[in-house]
């Protein structure tokens, strides 16, 4: 009998693996609808949907391995990272989806959320004030007008699978929609800035590095408290707090 492997689990959603099948259970059924729709539209490899009965989505496993994880060693050749950059560019060049995504929040709403979160981080003693203040300053560069693209919205490196130097699939599309393309690039390279040049080379277009750095700070500031409250450790070596410290 195949064992049940818990891939990730928290109060909002859980992903289980049974043999070659992934079962994704999401408390928000709307996110499953978004995921299925986005995978059908995306011009990049995605998992095969076996069946969908909200709140459960069943998908086939992808061949290959991920390029690593936040806080862990990165794997894959420079060519593999460049191939991921090329796949991201292909996604960003695709026709826009109807929905706004996680990367498409308005500047006003995002700035307000960031200011509220920074205040809570300091007031609750989660992070020192000088670290929060410095990264809030860095994050300001991300709060600018941008041309919308088809974005994944949660493009962590463990969501991209490669086999050799070929991208075999991208998973977890529940935050997809119209958004800032540099948000995807920053999320993908968060904590692995040593591969940023490889990714940009594959992406094939010059990008504003100040904005990438700003998104590293912004994303980390917004997620630290949530991670600590849901059983994850943003203080682990190489994770979000180290990303923030690197901006000091």
Coordinates of N, CA and C in Angstrom, one line a residue:
X1 N 0.9 -1.2 0.0 CA 0.0 0.0 0.0 C 0.9 1.2 0.0
X2 N 0.5 2.2 -0.8 CA 1.3 3.5 -0.8 C 1.0 4.2 0.5
X3 N 2.1 4.8 1.0 CA 2.0 5.6 2.2 C 1.4 7.0 1.8
X4 N 0.8 7.7 2.8 CA 0.3 9.0 2.6 C 1.4 10.0 3.2
X5 N 1.9 10.8 2.3 CA 2.9 11.8 2.7 C 2.3 13.2 2.8
X6 N 2.5 13.8 3.9 CA 2.0 15.2 4.1 C 3.0 16.1 3.5
X7 N 2.7 16.8 2.4 CA 3.7 17.7 1.7 C 3.7 19.0 2.4
X8 N 2.6 19.6 2.7 CA 2.4 20.8 3.5 C 1.0 20.8 4.1
X9 N 0.9 21.4 5.3 CA -0.4 21.4 5.9 C -0.4 22.6 6.9
X10 N -1.5 23.4 6.9 CA -1.8 24.4 7.8 C -3.3 24.6 7.9
X11 N -3.7 25.6 8.6 CA -5.2 25.7 8.8 C -6.0 26.1 7.6
X12 N -5.3 26.6 6.5 CA -6.0 27.0 5.3 C -6.0 25.9 4.3
X13 N -5.0 25.2 4.1 CA -4.9 24.1 3.1 C -3.9 23.1 3.4
X14 N -4.0 21.9 2.7 CA -3.1 20.8 2.9 C -2.9 20.1 1.6
X15 N -1.7 19.7 1.4 CA -1.4 18.9 0.2 C -0.8 17.5 0.6
X16 N -1.4 16.5 0.1 CA -1.0 15.1 0.4 C -0.5 14.4 -0.8
X17 N 0.5 13.5 -0.7 CA 0.9 12.7 -1.8 C 0.7 11.2 -1.5
X18 N 0.0 10.5 -2.4 CA -0.3 9.1 -2.3 C 0.2 8.5 -3.6
X19 N 1.4 7.8 -3.6 CA 2.0 7.3 -4.8 C 2.3 8.4 -5.8
X20 N 1.7 8.3 -7.0 CA 2.0 9.3 -8.0 C 0.8 10.4 -8.1
X21 N 0.0 10.4 -7.0 CA -1.1 11.4 -7.0 C -1.0 12.4 -5.9
X22 N -1.2 13.6 -6.2 CA -1.2 14.7 -5.2 C -2.7 15.1 -4.9
X23 N -3.0 15.2 -3.7 CA -4.4 15.6 -3.3 C -4.3 16.9 -2.5
X24 N -4.9 17.9 -3.1 CA -4.8 19.3 -2.5 C -6.2 19.6 -1.9
X25 N -6.2 19.9 -0.6 CA -7.4 20.2 0.1 C -7.4 21.6 0.5
X26 N -8.4 22.4 0.1 CA -8.3 23.9 0.3 C -9.6 24.3 1.0
X27 N -9.5 25.0 2.1 CA -10.7 25.5 2.8 C -11.5 26.5 2.0
X28 N -10.8 27.2 1.1 CA -11.4 28.2 0.2 C -11.6 27.5 -1.2
X29 N -12.8 27.1 -1.5 CA -13.1 26.4 -2.7 C -12.8 27.3 -3.9
X30 N -12.9 28.6 -3.8 CA -12.7 29.5 -4.9 C -11.2 29.4 -5.3
X31 N -10.3 29.1 -4.4 CA -8.9 29.0 -4.8 C -8.7 27.8 -5.7
X32 N -9.4 26.7 -5.5 CA -9.3 25.5 -6.4 C -9.8 25.9 -7.8
X33 N -10.9 26.6 -7.9 CA -11.4 27.1 -9.2 C -10.3 27.9 -9.9
X34 N -9.7 28.8 -9.2 CA -8.7 29.6 -9.8 C -7.5 28.8 -10.3
X35 N -7.1 27.8 -9.5 CA -6.0 26.9 -9.8 C -6.2 26.1 -11.1
X36 N -7.4 25.5 -11.2 CA -7.7 24.7 -12.4 C -7.8 25.6 -13.6
X37 N -8.4 26.8 -13.4 CA -8.5 27.7 -14.6 C -7.2 28.2 -15.0
X38 N -6.3 28.5 -14.1 CA -5.0 29.1 -14.4 C -4.1 28.0 -15.1
X39 N -4.2 26.8 -14.6 CA -3.4 25.7 -15.2 C -3.8 25.4 -16.7
X40 N -5.1 25.6 -16.9 CA -5.6 25.4 -18.3 C -5.2 26.5 -19.2
X41 N -5.0 27.7 -18.7 CA -4.6 28.8 -19.5 C -3.1 29.0 -19.7
X42 N -2.3 28.5 -18.7 CA -0.9 28.8 -18.7 C -0.2 28.1 -19.8
X43 N 0.7 28.8 -20.6 CA 1.4 28.2 -21.7 C 2.7 27.5 -21.2
X44 N 2.7 27.0 -20.1 CA 3.9 26.3 -19.5 C 3.5 25.0 -19.0
X45 N 4.4 24.0 -18.8 CA 4.0 22.7 -18.2 C 3.3 22.8 -16.9
X46 N 2.2 22.1 -16.6 CA 1.5 22.1 -15.4 C 1.1 20.6 -15.1
X47 N 0.8 20.3 -13.8 CA 0.4 18.9 -13.5 C -0.9 18.6 -14.2
X48 N -1.1 17.3 -14.6 CA -2.3 16.8 -15.1 C -3.4 16.7 -14.0
X49 N -4.5 17.4 -14.3 CA -5.7 17.3 -13.3 C -6.4 16.0 -13.5
X50 N -6.4 15.1 -12.5 CA -7.0 13.8 -12.6 C -8.5 13.9 -12.3
X51 N -8.8 14.7 -11.3 CA -10.2 15.0 -11.0 C -10.3 16.1 -10.0
X52 N -11.5 16.8 -9.9 CA -11.7 17.9 -9.1 C -13.0 17.9 -8.5
X53 N -13.1 17.7 -7.1 CA -14.3 17.7 -6.4 C -14.1 18.6 -5.2
X54 N -14.3 19.9 -5.4 CA -14.0 20.9 -4.3 C -14.6 20.4 -3.0
X55 N -13.8 20.4 -1.9 CA -12.6 21.2 -1.7 C -11.3 20.4 -2.1
X56 N -11.4 19.3 -2.8 CA -10.2 18.5 -3.1 C -9.9 18.5 -4.6
X57 N -8.6 18.7 -4.9 CA -8.1 18.6 -6.3 C -7.1 17.5 -6.4
X58 N -7.2 16.6 -7.3 CA -6.3 15.5 -7.5 C -5.5 15.8 -8.8
X59 N -4.1 15.7 -8.6 CA -3.2 15.9 -9.8 C -2.2 14.9 -9.8
X60 N -1.7 14.6 -11.0 CA -0.6 13.6 -11.2 C 0.7 14.3 -10.8
X61 N 1.6 13.5 -10.3 CA 3.0 13.9 -9.9 C 3.7 14.4 -11.1
X62 N 4.6 15.3 -11.0 CA 5.5 15.8 -12.1 C 6.8 15.0 -12.1
X63 N 7.4 14.8 -13.2 CA 8.7 14.2 -13.3 C 9.8 15.3 -12.8
X64 N 10.9 14.8 -12.4 CA 12.0 15.7 -12.0 C 12.0 16.1 -10.6
X65 N 12.7 17.1 -10.3 CA 12.8 17.6 -8.9 C 12.7 19.1 -8.9
X66 N 12.6 19.7 -7.7 CA 12.5 21.1 -7.7 C 14.0 21.7 -7.7
X67 N 14.1 23.0 -7.8 CA 15.4 23.6 -7.8 C 15.9 23.9 -6.4
X68 N 15.2 23.4 -5.4 CA 15.6 23.7 -4.1 C 14.4 24.2 -3.2
X69 N 14.7 24.8 -2.1 CA 13.7 25.3 -1.3 C 14.3 26.5 -0.5
X70 N 13.5 27.4 0.0 CA 14.0 28.5 0.8 C 14.6 28.0 2.1
X71 N 15.8 28.5 2.3 CA 16.5 28.0 3.5 C 17.3 26.8 3.3
X72 N 17.3 26.2 2.1 CA 18.0 25.0 1.8 C 19.0 25.2 0.7
X73 N 19.8 24.3 0.4 CA 20.7 24.4 -0.7 C 20.0 24.5 -2.1
X74 N 20.5 25.3 -3.0 CA 19.9 25.3 -4.3 C 20.5 24.2 -5.1
X75 N 19.7 23.7 -6.0 CA 20.2 22.6 -6.9 C 20.0 23.0 -8.4
X76 N 20.6 22.2 -9.3 CA 20.4 22.6 -10.7 C 21.5 23.4 -11.2
X77 N 21.8 23.2 -12.5 CA 22.8 24.0 -13.1 C 22.3 25.4 -13.5
X78 N 23.3 26.3 -13.8 CA 22.9 27.6 -14.3 C 21.9 27.5 -15.4
X79 N 22.1 26.5 -16.3 CA 21.2 26.3 -17.4 C 19.8 26.0 -17.0
X80 N 19.6 25.2 -15.9 CA 18.3 24.9 -15.4 C 17.6 26.1 -14.8
X81 N 18.4 27.0 -14.1 CA 17.8 28.2 -13.6 C 17.4 29.1 -14.7
X82 N 18.2 29.2 -15.8 CA 17.9 30.0 -16.9 C 16.6 29.5 -17.6
X83 N 16.5 28.1 -17.7 CA 15.3 27.5 -18.3 C 14.1 27.9 -17.5
X84 N 14.2 28.0 -16.2 CA 13.1 28.5 -15.4 C 12.7 29.9 -15.7
X85 N 13.8 30.8 -15.9 CA 13.6 32.1 -16.3 C 12.8 32.3 -17.6
X86 N 13.2 31.4 -18.5 CA 12.5 31.4 -19.8 C 11.1 31.0 -19.7
X87 N 10.8 30.0 -18.9 CA 9.4 29.6 -18.7 C 8.6 30.7 -18.0
X88 N 9.2 31.4 -17.1 CA 8.5 32.5 -16.4 C 8.2 33.6 -17.5
X89 N 9.1 33.9 -18.3 CA 8.9 34.9 -19.4 C 7.8 34.5 -20.3
X90 N 7.7 33.2 -20.7 CA 6.6 32.7 -21.5 C 5.3 32.9 -20.8
X91 N 5.2 32.6 -19.6 CA 4.0 32.9 -18.8 C 3.6 34.3 -18.8
X92 N 4.6 35.2 -18.6 CA 4.3 36.6 -18.5 C 3.9 37.2 -19.9
X93 N 4.3 36.6 -21.0 CA 4.0 37.1 -22.3 C 2.6 36.5 -22.8
X94 N 2.0 35.6 -22.0 CA 0.7 35.0 -22.4 C -0.4 36.0 -22.3
X95 N -1.5 35.8 -23.0 CA -2.7 36.6 -22.8 C -3.1 36.8 -21.4
X96 N -3.6 37.9 -21.0 CA -4.0 38.2 -19.6 C -5.2 37.4 -19.2
X97 N -5.1 36.8 -18.0 CA -6.4 36.1 -17.5 C -7.4 37.2 -17.0
X98 N -8.6 36.8 -16.8 CA -9.6 37.7 -16.4 C -9.5 38.2 -15.0
X99 N -8.9 37.3 -14.1 CA -8.9 37.7 -12.7 C -7.6 38.4 -12.3
X100 N -7.7 39.3 -11.4 CA -6.4 39.8 -10.7 C -5.9 38.7 -9.8
X101 N -4.6 38.6 -9.7 CA -4.0 37.6 -8.8 C -3.3 38.2 -7.6
X102 N -2.6 37.4 -6.9 CA -1.9 37.9 -5.6 C -0.9 39.0 -6.0
X103 N -0.3 38.9 -7.1 CA 0.7 39.8 -7.5 C 0.0 41.1 -8.1
X104 N -1.3 41.2 -8.1 CA -2.0 42.3 -8.7 C -2.7 43.2 -7.8
X105 N -2.3 43.2 -6.5 CA -2.9 44.1 -5.5 C -2.6 45.5 -5.9
X106 N -3.5 46.4 -5.6 CA -3.2 47.8 -5.9 C -2.1 48.4 -5.0
X107 N -1.5 49.4 -5.5 CA -0.4 50.1 -4.8 C -0.9 50.6 -3.5
X108 N -2.1 51.2 -3.5 CA -2.7 51.8 -2.3 C -2.9 50.7 -1.2
X109 N -3.6 49.6 -1.7 CA -3.9 48.5 -0.8 C -2.7 47.9 -0.2
X110 N -1.7 47.7 -1.1 CA -0.5 47.0 -0.7 C 0.3 47.8 0.3
X111 N 0.4 49.2 0.1 CA 1.1 50.1 1.0 C 0.4 50.1 2.4
X112 N -0.9 50.1 2.4 CA -1.6 50.1 3.6 C -1.4 48.8 4.4
X113 N -1.5 47.6 3.7 CA -1.2 46.3 4.3 C 0.2 46.3 4.9
X114 N 1.2 46.8 4.1 CA 2.6 46.8 4.5 C 2.8 47.6 5.8
X115 N 2.2 48.8 5.8 CA 2.4 49.7 7.0 C 1.7 49.0 8.2
X116 N 0.6 48.4 8.1 CA -0.1 47.8 9.2 C 0.8 46.6 9.7
X117 N 1.3 45.8 8.8 CA 2.1 44.7 9.2 C 3.4 45.1 9.9
X118 N 4.0 46.1 9.3 CA 5.3 46.6 10.0 C 5.0 47.1 11.4
X119 N 3.9 47.7 11.6 CA 3.6 48.2 13.0 C 3.4 47.0 13.9
X120 N 2.7 46.0 13.4 CA 2.5 44.8 14.2 C 3.8 44.0 14.5
X121 N 4.6 44.0 13.6 CA 5.9 43.3 13.8 C 6.7 43.9 14.9
X122 N 6.7 45.2 15.0 CA 7.4 46.0 16.0 C 6.7 45.9 17.3
X123 N 5.4 46.2 17.3 CA 4.6 46.3 18.5 C 4.6 45.0 19.2
X124 N 4.5 43.9 18.5 CA 4.4 42.5 19.1 C 5.8 41.9 19.3
X125 N 6.9 42.7 19.0 CA 8.2 42.3 19.3 C 8.7 41.1 18.5
X126 N 8.1 41.0 17.3 CA 8.5 39.9 16.4 C 9.9 40.2 15.7
X127 N 10.1 41.4 15.3 CA 11.3 41.9 14.7 C 11.8 43.2 15.3
X128 N 13.1 43.5 15.3 CA 13.5 44.8 15.9 C 13.1 45.9 14.9
X129 N 12.9 47.1 15.5 CA 12.4 48.3 14.8 C 13.3 48.7 13.7
X130 N 14.6 48.7 13.9 CA 15.5 49.1 12.9 C 15.5 48.2 11.6
X131 N 15.3 46.9 11.9 CA 15.2 46.0 10.7 C 14.0 46.2 9.9
X132 N 12.9 46.4 10.6 CA 11.6 46.7 9.9 C 11.6 48.0 9.2
X133 N 12.2 49.0 9.8 CA 12.2 50.4 9.2 C 13.1 50.4 8.0
X134 N 14.2 49.8 8.0 CA 15.1 49.7 6.9 C 14.4 49.0 5.7
X135 N 13.8 47.8 6.0 CA 13.2 47.1 4.9 C 12.0 47.7 4.4
X136 N 11.3 48.4 5.2 CA 10.1 49.2 4.7 C 10.6 50.3 3.7
X137 N 11.7 50.9 4.0 CA 12.3 51.8 3.1 C 12.7 51.2 1.7
X138 N 13.3 50.0 1.8 CA 13.7 49.3 0.6 C 12.4 48.9 -0.2
X139 N 11.4 48.4 0.5 CA 10.2 47.9 -0.1 C 9.4 49.0 -0.9
X140 N 9.7 50.3 -0.6 CA 9.0 51.4 -1.3 C 9.2 51.3 -2.8
X141 N 10.3 50.8 -3.3 CA 10.6 50.8 -4.7 C 9.6 49.9 -5.5
X142 N 9.0 48.9 -4.8 CA 8.1 48.0 -5.4 C 6.7 48.7 -5.6
X143 N 6.4 49.8 -4.9 CA 5.1 50.4 -4.9 C 5.1 51.5 -6.0
X144 N 5.1 51.0 -7.3 CA 5.1 51.9 -8.4 C 4.2 51.3 -9.5
X145 N 3.8 52.1 -10.5 CA 3.0 51.6 -11.6 C 3.7 50.4 -12.3
X146 N 2.9 49.5 -12.8 CA 3.5 48.3 -13.5 C 2.5 47.9 -14.6
X147 N 3.1 47.3 -15.7 CA 2.2 46.8 -16.7 C 1.8 45.4 -16.3
X148 N 0.5 45.1 -16.4 CA 0.1 43.7 -15.9 C 0.5 42.6 -16.8
X149 N 0.8 41.5 -16.2 CA 1.1 40.2 -16.9 C 0.4 39.1 -16.3
X150 N 0.4 37.9 -17.0 CA -0.1 36.7 -16.4 C 0.9 36.2 -15.4
X151 N 0.6 36.3 -14.1 CA 1.5 36.0 -13.1 C 1.0 34.7 -12.3
X152 N 2.0 34.0 -11.8 CA 1.7 32.8 -11.0 C 1.2 33.2 -9.6
X153 N 1.9 34.2 -9.0 CA 1.5 34.8 -7.7 C 2.1 34.1 -6.5
X154 N 2.7 32.9 -6.6 CA 3.3 32.3 -5.5 C 4.4 31.4 -6.0
X155 N 5.3 32.0 -6.8 CA 6.3 31.2 -7.6 C 7.6 30.9 -6.8
X156 N 7.4 30.2 -5.7 CA 8.5 29.8 -4.9 C 9.3 28.7 -5.6
X157 N 10.6 28.6 -5.3 CA 11.4 27.6 -6.1 C 11.0 26.2 -6.0
X158 N 10.3 25.9 -4.9 CA 9.8 24.5 -4.7 C 8.5 24.2 -5.4
X159 N 8.1 25.2 -6.2 CA 6.9 25.1 -7.1 C 7.3 24.9 -8.5
X160 N 8.6 24.9 -8.8 CA 9.1 24.7 -10.2 C 9.9 23.4 -10.3
X161 N 9.5 22.5 -11.1 CA 10.2 21.2 -11.3 C 11.0 21.2 -12.6
X162 N 12.2 20.6 -12.5 CA 13.0 20.5 -13.6 C 13.6 19.0 -13.7
X163 N 13.9 18.6 -14.9 CA 14.6 17.4 -15.2 C 15.8 17.7 -16.0
X164 N 17.0 17.6 -15.4 CA 18.1 18.1 -16.1 C 18.0 19.6 -16.3
X165 N 18.1 20.1 -17.5 CA 18.0 21.6 -17.8 C 16.6 21.9 -18.4
X166 N 15.6 21.1 -18.2 CA 14.3 21.3 -18.8 C 13.3 21.5 -17.7
X167 N 12.4 22.5 -17.8 CA 11.3 22.6 -16.9 C 10.2 21.6 -17.2
X168 N 9.8 20.8 -16.2 CA 8.8 19.8 -16.5 C 7.5 20.2 -15.9
X169 N 7.4 21.2 -15.1 CA 6.1 21.6 -14.6 C 6.2 22.6 -13.5
X170 N 5.1 23.4 -13.3 CA 5.0 24.4 -12.3 C 3.7 24.1 -11.6
X171 N 3.7 24.1 -10.2 CA 2.6 23.7 -9.4 C 2.1 24.9 -8.6
X172 N 0.9 24.7 -7.9 CA 0.3 25.7 -7.0 C 0.0 27.0 -7.6
X173 N -1.1 27.0 -8.3 CA -1.6 28.2 -9.1 C -2.8 28.9 -8.5
X174 N -3.0 28.7 -7.2 CA -4.2 29.3 -6.6 C -4.1 30.8 -6.4
X175 N -2.9 31.4 -6.6 CA -2.8 32.8 -6.4 C -2.6 33.5 -7.8
X176 N -2.8 32.7 -8.9 CA -2.5 33.2 -10.2 C -3.5 34.3 -10.7
X177 N -3.1 35.1 -11.7 CA -3.9 36.1 -12.2 C -3.1 37.3 -12.8
X178 N -3.8 38.4 -13.1 CA -3.0 39.6 -13.6 C -2.2 40.2 -12.4
X179 N -1.0 40.6 -12.8 CA -0.2 41.1 -11.7 C 1.1 41.7 -12.2
X180 N 2.0 42.1 -11.2 CA 3.3 42.6 -11.5 C 4.2 41.5 -11.8
X181 N 4.8 41.4 -13.0 CA 5.7 40.3 -13.3 C 6.9 40.2 -12.5
X182 N 7.4 41.4 -12.0 CA 8.6 41.3 -11.1 C 8.4 40.7 -9.8
X183 N 7.1 40.6 -9.4 CA 6.7 39.9 -8.1 C 7.1 38.4 -8.3
X184 N 6.8 37.9 -9.4 CA 7.1 36.5 -9.7 C 8.6 36.2 -9.7
X185 N 9.3 37.1 -10.4 CA 10.8 36.9 -10.4 C 11.4 37.0 -9.0
X186 N 10.9 38.0 -8.2 CA 11.4 38.1 -6.9 C 11.1 37.0 -6.0
X187 N 9.9 36.5 -6.1 CA 9.5 35.3 -5.3 C 10.3 34.1 -5.6
X188 N 10.6 33.9 -6.9 CA 11.3 32.7 -7.3 C 12.8 32.8 -6.9
X189 N 13.4 33.9 -6.8 CA 14.8 34.1 -6.4 C 15.0 34.4 -4.9
X190 N 13.9 34.6 -4.2 CA 14.0 34.9 -2.8 C 14.9 34.0 -2.0
X191 N 15.9 34.5 -1.4 CA 16.8 33.6 -0.6 C 17.9 32.9 -1.4
X192 N 17.8 33.1 -2.8 CA 18.8 32.5 -3.7 C 19.2 33.5 -4.7
X193 N 19.7 34.6 -4.2 CA 20.1 35.7 -5.1 C 21.3 35.4 -5.9
X194 N 22.0 34.3 -5.5 CA 23.2 33.9 -6.3 C 22.7 33.4 -7.7
X195 N 21.5 33.0 -7.9 CA 21.0 32.6 -9.2 C 20.2 33.6 -9.9
X196 N 20.1 34.8 -9.4 CA 19.3 35.9 -10.0 C 19.8 36.2 -11.4
X197 N 21.1 36.3 -11.6 CA 21.6 36.5 -13.0 C 21.2 35.4 -14.0
X198 N 21.3 34.2 -13.5 CA 20.9 33.1 -14.4 C 19.4 33.2 -14.8
X199 N 18.6 33.5 -13.8 CA 17.1 33.6 -14.1 C 16.9 34.7 -15.1
X200 N 17.5 35.8 -14.9 CA 17.3 37.0 -15.7 C 17.8 36.7 -17.1
X201 N 18.9 36.0 -17.2 CA 19.5 35.6 -18.6 C 18.5 34.8 -19.3
X202 N 17.8 33.8 -18.7 CA 16.8 33.0 -19.3 C 15.5 33.8 -19.6
X203 N 15.2 34.8 -18.7 CA 14.0 35.6 -18.9 C 14.2 36.5 -20.2
X204 N 15.4 36.9 -20.4 CA 15.7 37.5 -21.7 C 15.3 39.0 -21.8
X205 N 15.0 39.6 -20.7 CA 14.7 41.1 -20.7 C 15.4 41.7 -19.5
X206 N 15.9 42.9 -19.6 CA 16.5 43.6 -18.5 C 15.4 43.9 -17.5
X207 N 15.7 43.7 -16.2 CA 14.7 44.0 -15.2 C 15.3 45.0 -14.2
X208 N 14.5 45.7 -13.5 CA 15.0 46.7 -12.5 C 15.3 45.9 -11.2
X209 N 16.6 45.8 -10.9 CA 17.0 45.0 -9.7 C 16.6 45.7 -8.4
X210 N 16.5 47.0 -8.4 CA 16.0 47.7 -7.2 C 14.6 47.2 -6.9
X211 N 13.8 47.0 -7.9 CA 12.4 46.5 -7.6 C 12.4 45.1 -7.2
X212 N 13.3 44.3 -7.7 CA 13.4 42.9 -7.3 C 13.8 42.9 -5.8
X213 N 14.8 43.6 -5.4 CA 15.2 43.7 -4.0 C 14.1 44.2 -3.1
X214 N 13.3 45.2 -3.7 CA 12.2 45.7 -2.9 C 11.1 44.7 -2.6
X215 N 10.8 43.9 -3.7 CA 9.9 42.8 -3.5 C 10.4 41.7 -2.5
X216 N 11.7 41.5 -2.4 CA 12.2 40.6 -1.4 C 11.9 41.1 0.0
X217 N 12.1 42.4 0.2 CA 11.8 42.9 1.5 C 10.3 43.0 1.8
X218 N 9.6 43.4 0.8 CA 8.1 43.5 1.0 C 7.5 42.2 1.3
X219 N 7.8 41.2 0.4 CA 7.2 39.8 0.6 C 7.6 39.3 2.0
X220 N 8.8 39.4 2.4 CA 9.3 38.9 3.7 C 8.6 39.6 4.8
X221 N 8.5 40.9 4.8 CA 7.8 41.6 5.9 C 6.4 41.2 6.0
X222 N 5.7 40.9 4.9 CA 4.3 40.6 5.0 C 4.0 39.1 5.5
X223 N 5.0 38.3 5.3 CA 4.8 36.8 5.6 C 5.4 36.4 6.9
X224 N 6.3 37.1 7.5 CA 7.0 36.6 8.7 C 6.0 36.3 9.9
X225 N 5.1 37.1 10.2 CA 4.2 36.9 11.3 C 3.2 35.7 11.0
X226 N 2.8 35.7 9.7 CA 1.9 34.6 9.3 C 2.6 33.2 9.5
X227 N 3.9 33.2 9.1 CA 4.6 31.9 9.2 C 4.8 31.5 10.6
X228 N 5.1 32.4 11.5 CA 5.3 32.0 12.9 C 4.0 31.6 13.5
X229 N 2.9 32.1 13.1 CA 1.6 31.7 13.6 C 1.1 30.4 13.1
X230 N 1.7 29.9 12.0 CA 1.2 28.7 11.3 C 2.2 27.5 11.4
X231 N 3.2 27.6 12.3 CA 4.1 26.5 12.6 C 5.3 26.5 11.7
X232 N 5.6 27.5 11.0 CA 6.8 27.6 10.1 C 7.8 28.5 10.8
X233 N 9.1 28.4 10.3 CA 10.1 29.2 11.0 C 10.8 30.1 10.0
X234 N 10.4 31.4 10.0 CA 11.1 32.3 9.1 C 12.4 32.8 9.6
X235 N 12.8 32.4 10.8 CA 14.1 32.7 11.4 C 15.1 31.6 11.1
X236 N 14.8 30.6 10.4 CA 15.7 29.5 10.1 C 16.8 30.1 9.1
X237 N 18.0 29.6 9.1 CA 19.0 30.1 8.2 C 18.6 30.1 6.8
X238 N 18.8 31.3 6.1 CA 18.5 31.5 4.7 C 17.1 31.8 4.4
X239 N 16.2 31.9 5.5 CA 14.8 32.1 5.3 C 14.5 33.6 5.4
X240 N 13.2 34.0 5.6 CA 12.8 35.4 5.4 C 13.5 36.4 6.3
X241 N 13.8 36.0 7.5 CA 14.4 37.0 8.4 C 15.8 37.3 7.9
X242 N 16.5 36.2 7.4 CA 17.9 36.5 6.9 C 17.8 37.3 5.6
X243 N 16.7 37.1 4.8 CA 16.6 38.0 3.7 C 16.4 39.5 4.1
X244 N 15.7 39.7 5.1 CA 15.6 41.1 5.6 C 16.9 41.6 6.2
X245 N 17.6 40.8 6.9 CA 18.9 41.2 7.5 C 19.9 41.6 6.4
X246 N 19.8 40.9 5.2 CA 20.7 41.2 4.1 C 20.6 42.6 3.6
X247 N 19.5 43.2 3.8 CA 19.2 44.6 3.3 C 19.8 45.6 4.3
X248 N 20.3 45.3 5.4 CA 20.8 46.2 6.4 C 22.2 46.7 6.0

